[in-house]
Amino acid sequence: MSNFDTINDIDGKEYLVFDSSELYDDSQMGSKSDDFELLSKLGEGAFGKVFKVRSKINNKVYAMKKLNIKEIKKENEKAYQLTINETSFLEGLSHPHIVKYYKQFIEGDYLYIIIEFVANGDVDGFIEAHKRFNKHISEEELWNIFYQCMTALSYVHSMGVIHRDIKPANLLMDNN
């Protein structure tokens, strides 16, 4: 999309639309936690939290993972190494169905990972919302989700980053 594009509403009326994505310079978003305004908590795991944040520098909204790497290392060395390697993994990916990685930084005991904010949420949230409102998911929607997942998985496989010896259930458990 160029800076300006047109769309038509259901009555055929044409509207001029401005693409604001070019206004944001993702290279100038900040490099410390104080450069981001916390807007809301999106989720929480065993070792960290994910927040919706706004850069105080470029005013763009991102998701920020805040992970306590000291606690992760204390719990399990393998999980610590996987956490540190996560950013290298994400940095090399570029696919429309994979959340975009921007940067990482460490402050004290915390690793901060800045990633794309996905306004519509994830597949789990989509399914939970349908359950909560007892709403049927159409076959077309299911095929669309399946297609997006499979193209992303195929891409990741083509990058050579999935290994047969890494099993999701073993990531946070010491099997020695």
Coordinates of C-alpha atoms in Angstrom, one line a residue:
M1 CA 0.0 0.0 0.0
S2 CA 1.3 3.4 -0.9
N3 CA 0.9 6.4 1.5
F4 CA -2.6 6.9 0.1
D5 CA -4.9 4.2 -1.1
T6 CA -8.6 4.0 -1.7
I7 CA -11.3 1.6 -0.4
N8 CA -14.9 1.2 -1.2
D9 CA -17.7 0.7 1.3
I10 CA -20.6 -1.7 0.8
D11 CA -22.5 1.0 -1.1
G12 CA -19.6 1.6 -3.5
K13 CA -18.6 5.0 -2.1
E14 CA -14.9 5.5 -2.4
Y15 CA -12.7 6.7 0.6
L16 CA -9.1 7.8 0.7
V17 CA -7.1 5.9 3.2
F18 CA -3.7 7.0 4.6
D19 CA -1.2 4.2 5.4
S20 CA 0.4 5.3 8.7
S21 CA 2.8 2.4 8.9
E22 CA 5.5 4.4 7.1
L23 CA 5.3 7.1 9.9
Y24 CA 6.9 4.7 12.4
D25 CA 10.6 4.0 12.5
D26 CA 11.0 0.6 14.3
S27 CA 14.7 1.1 14.5
Q28 CA 14.1 4.1 16.8
M29 CA 11.8 2.5 19.4
G30 CA 14.0 2.6 22.5
S31 CA 16.5 0.3 24.1
K32 CA 15.5 0.3 27.8
S33 CA 12.3 -0.4 29.7
D34 CA 11.9 3.3 30.5
D35 CA 11.5 4.0 26.8
F36 CA 8.1 2.2 26.9
E37 CA 4.8 3.0 28.5
L38 CA 3.0 0.0 29.9
L39 CA -0.6 0.0 28.5
S40 CA -1.9 -3.4 29.7
K41 CA -0.9 -6.9 30.7
L42 CA -1.5 -9.4 27.9
G43 CA -0.4 -12.6 29.6
E44 CA 1.7 -14.2 32.2
G45 CA 3.8 -17.4 32.4
A46 CA 6.0 -19.1 35.0
F47 CA 9.0 -16.8 34.5
G48 CA 7.6 -13.6 33.1
K49 CA 4.8 -11.4 31.7
V50 CA 3.8 -10.0 28.3
F51 CA 2.7 -6.4 28.1
K52 CA 1.1 -4.2 25.5
V53 CA 3.4 -1.2 25.4
R54 CA 3.8 2.1 23.5
S55 CA 7.2 3.4 22.6
K56 CA 7.8 6.9 24.1
I57 CA 10.2 7.5 21.2
N58 CA 8.1 6.6 18.1
N59 CA 4.7 6.3 19.6
K60 CA 4.1 2.8 18.1
V61 CA 2.4 0.0 20.0
Y62 CA 4.4 -3.2 20.6
A63 CA 4.3 -6.3 22.8
M64 CA 7.1 -6.6 25.4
K65 CA 8.0 -9.9 27.0
K66 CA 9.7 -9.4 30.4
L67 CA 11.4 -12.6 31.5
N68 CA 13.2 -13.1 34.8
I69 CA 16.3 -14.8 33.5
K70 CA 17.8 -15.3 37.0
E71 CA 14.8 -17.4 38.0
I72 CA 14.8 -19.3 34.8
K73 CA 18.5 -20.2 35.2
K74 CA 18.0 -21.1 38.9
E75 CA 15.2 -23.5 37.8
N76 CA 16.8 -25.1 34.8
E77 CA 20.0 -24.4 32.8
K78 CA 18.5 -25.9 29.6
A79 CA 15.4 -23.7 29.8
Y80 CA 17.7 -20.7 30.4
Q81 CA 19.7 -21.5 27.3
L82 CA 16.5 -21.9 25.3
T83 CA 15.2 -18.5 26.5
I84 CA 18.4 -16.8 25.5
N85 CA 18.4 -18.5 22.2
E86 CA 14.8 -17.5 21.5
T87 CA 15.8 -14.1 20.3
S88 CA 18.3 -15.5 17.8
F89 CA 15.6 -17.8 16.6
L90 CA 13.0 -15.0 16.3
E91 CA 15.5 -12.5 14.7
G92 CA 16.0 -14.7 11.7
L93 CA 12.3 -15.2 10.9
S94 CA 10.3 -13.1 8.5
H95 CA 6.8 -14.5 7.6
P96 CA 3.4 -12.9 7.5
H97 CA 2.0 -15.5 10.0
I98 CA 4.8 -15.3 12.6
V99 CA 5.0 -12.5 15.1
K100 CA 7.8 -10.0 14.1
Y101 CA 10.7 -9.7 16.4
Y102 CA 12.3 -6.3 16.8
K103 CA 14.9 -6.3 19.6
Q104 CA 16.0 -7.5 23.0
F105 CA 17.8 -5.9 25.9
I106 CA 18.8 -7.0 29.4
E107 CA 18.3 -4.9 32.5
G108 CA 19.3 -6.4 35.8
D109 CA 17.7 -9.9 36.2
Y110 CA 15.3 -9.3 33.2
L111 CA 15.4 -10.0 29.5
Y112 CA 13.1 -7.8 27.6
I113 CA 12.0 -8.9 24.1
I114 CA 10.1 -6.4 21.9
I115 CA 7.8 -8.1 19.4
E116 CA 5.0 -7.1 17.1
F117 CA 1.7 -6.4 18.9
V118 CA -1.1 -8.5 17.3
A119 CA -4.3 -6.5 18.0
N120 CA -6.6 -9.5 17.2
G121 CA -4.8 -11.8 19.7
D122 CA -3.7 -15.4 19.1
V123 CA -5.5 -18.6 18.1
D124 CA -6.0 -19.6 21.7
G125 CA -7.8 -16.3 22.5
F126 CA -9.9 -16.7 19.3
I127 CA -11.0 -20.2 20.4
E128 CA -11.7 -19.1 24.0
A129 CA -13.8 -16.2 22.8
H130 CA -15.9 -18.5 20.7
K131 CA -16.3 -20.9 23.6
R132 CA -17.2 -18.0 26.0
F133 CA -20.0 -16.8 23.7
N134 CA -21.0 -20.3 22.6
K135 CA -20.3 -19.2 19.0
H136 CA -19.7 -21.7 16.2
I137 CA -16.3 -21.4 14.3
S138 CA -17.1 -21.8 10.6
E139 CA -15.3 -24.3 8.5
E140 CA -13.9 -21.5 6.4
E141 CA -12.4 -19.9 9.6
L142 CA -10.9 -23.2 10.6
W143 CA -9.3 -23.8 7.2
N144 CA -7.9 -20.2 7.3
I145 CA -6.3 -20.8 10.7
F146 CA -5.0 -24.2 9.6
Y147 CA -3.5 -22.7 6.4
Q148 CA -1.8 -19.9 8.3
C149 CA -0.3 -22.4 10.8
M150 CA 0.9 -24.7 8.2
T151 CA 2.5 -22.1 6.0
A152 CA 4.3 -20.7 9.1
L153 CA 5.4 -24.2 10.2
S154 CA 6.6 -25.0 6.7
Y155 CA 8.6 -21.7 6.7
V156 CA 10.2 -22.5 10.0
H157 CA 11.1 -26.0 8.8
S158 CA 12.6 -24.5 5.7
M159 CA 14.8 -22.3 7.9
G160 CA 16.2 -25.4 9.6
V161 CA 15.4 -24.3 13.1
I162 CA 13.2 -27.2 14.2
H163 CA 15.1 -30.1 15.5
R164 CA 13.8 -33.6 16.1
D165 CA 15.5 -33.8 19.5
I166 CA 13.6 -30.8 21.0
K167 CA 10.2 -31.8 22.3
P168 CA 7.9 -29.1 23.7
A169 CA 7.2 -31.2 26.9
N170 CA 11.0 -31.3 27.6
L171 CA 11.8 -27.6 27.2
L172 CA 11.3 -26.8 30.9
M173 CA 12.0 -30.1 32.4
D174 CA 15.5 -31.5 33.2
N175 CA 15.6 -35.0 31.8
N176 CA 19.2 -35.8 32.9

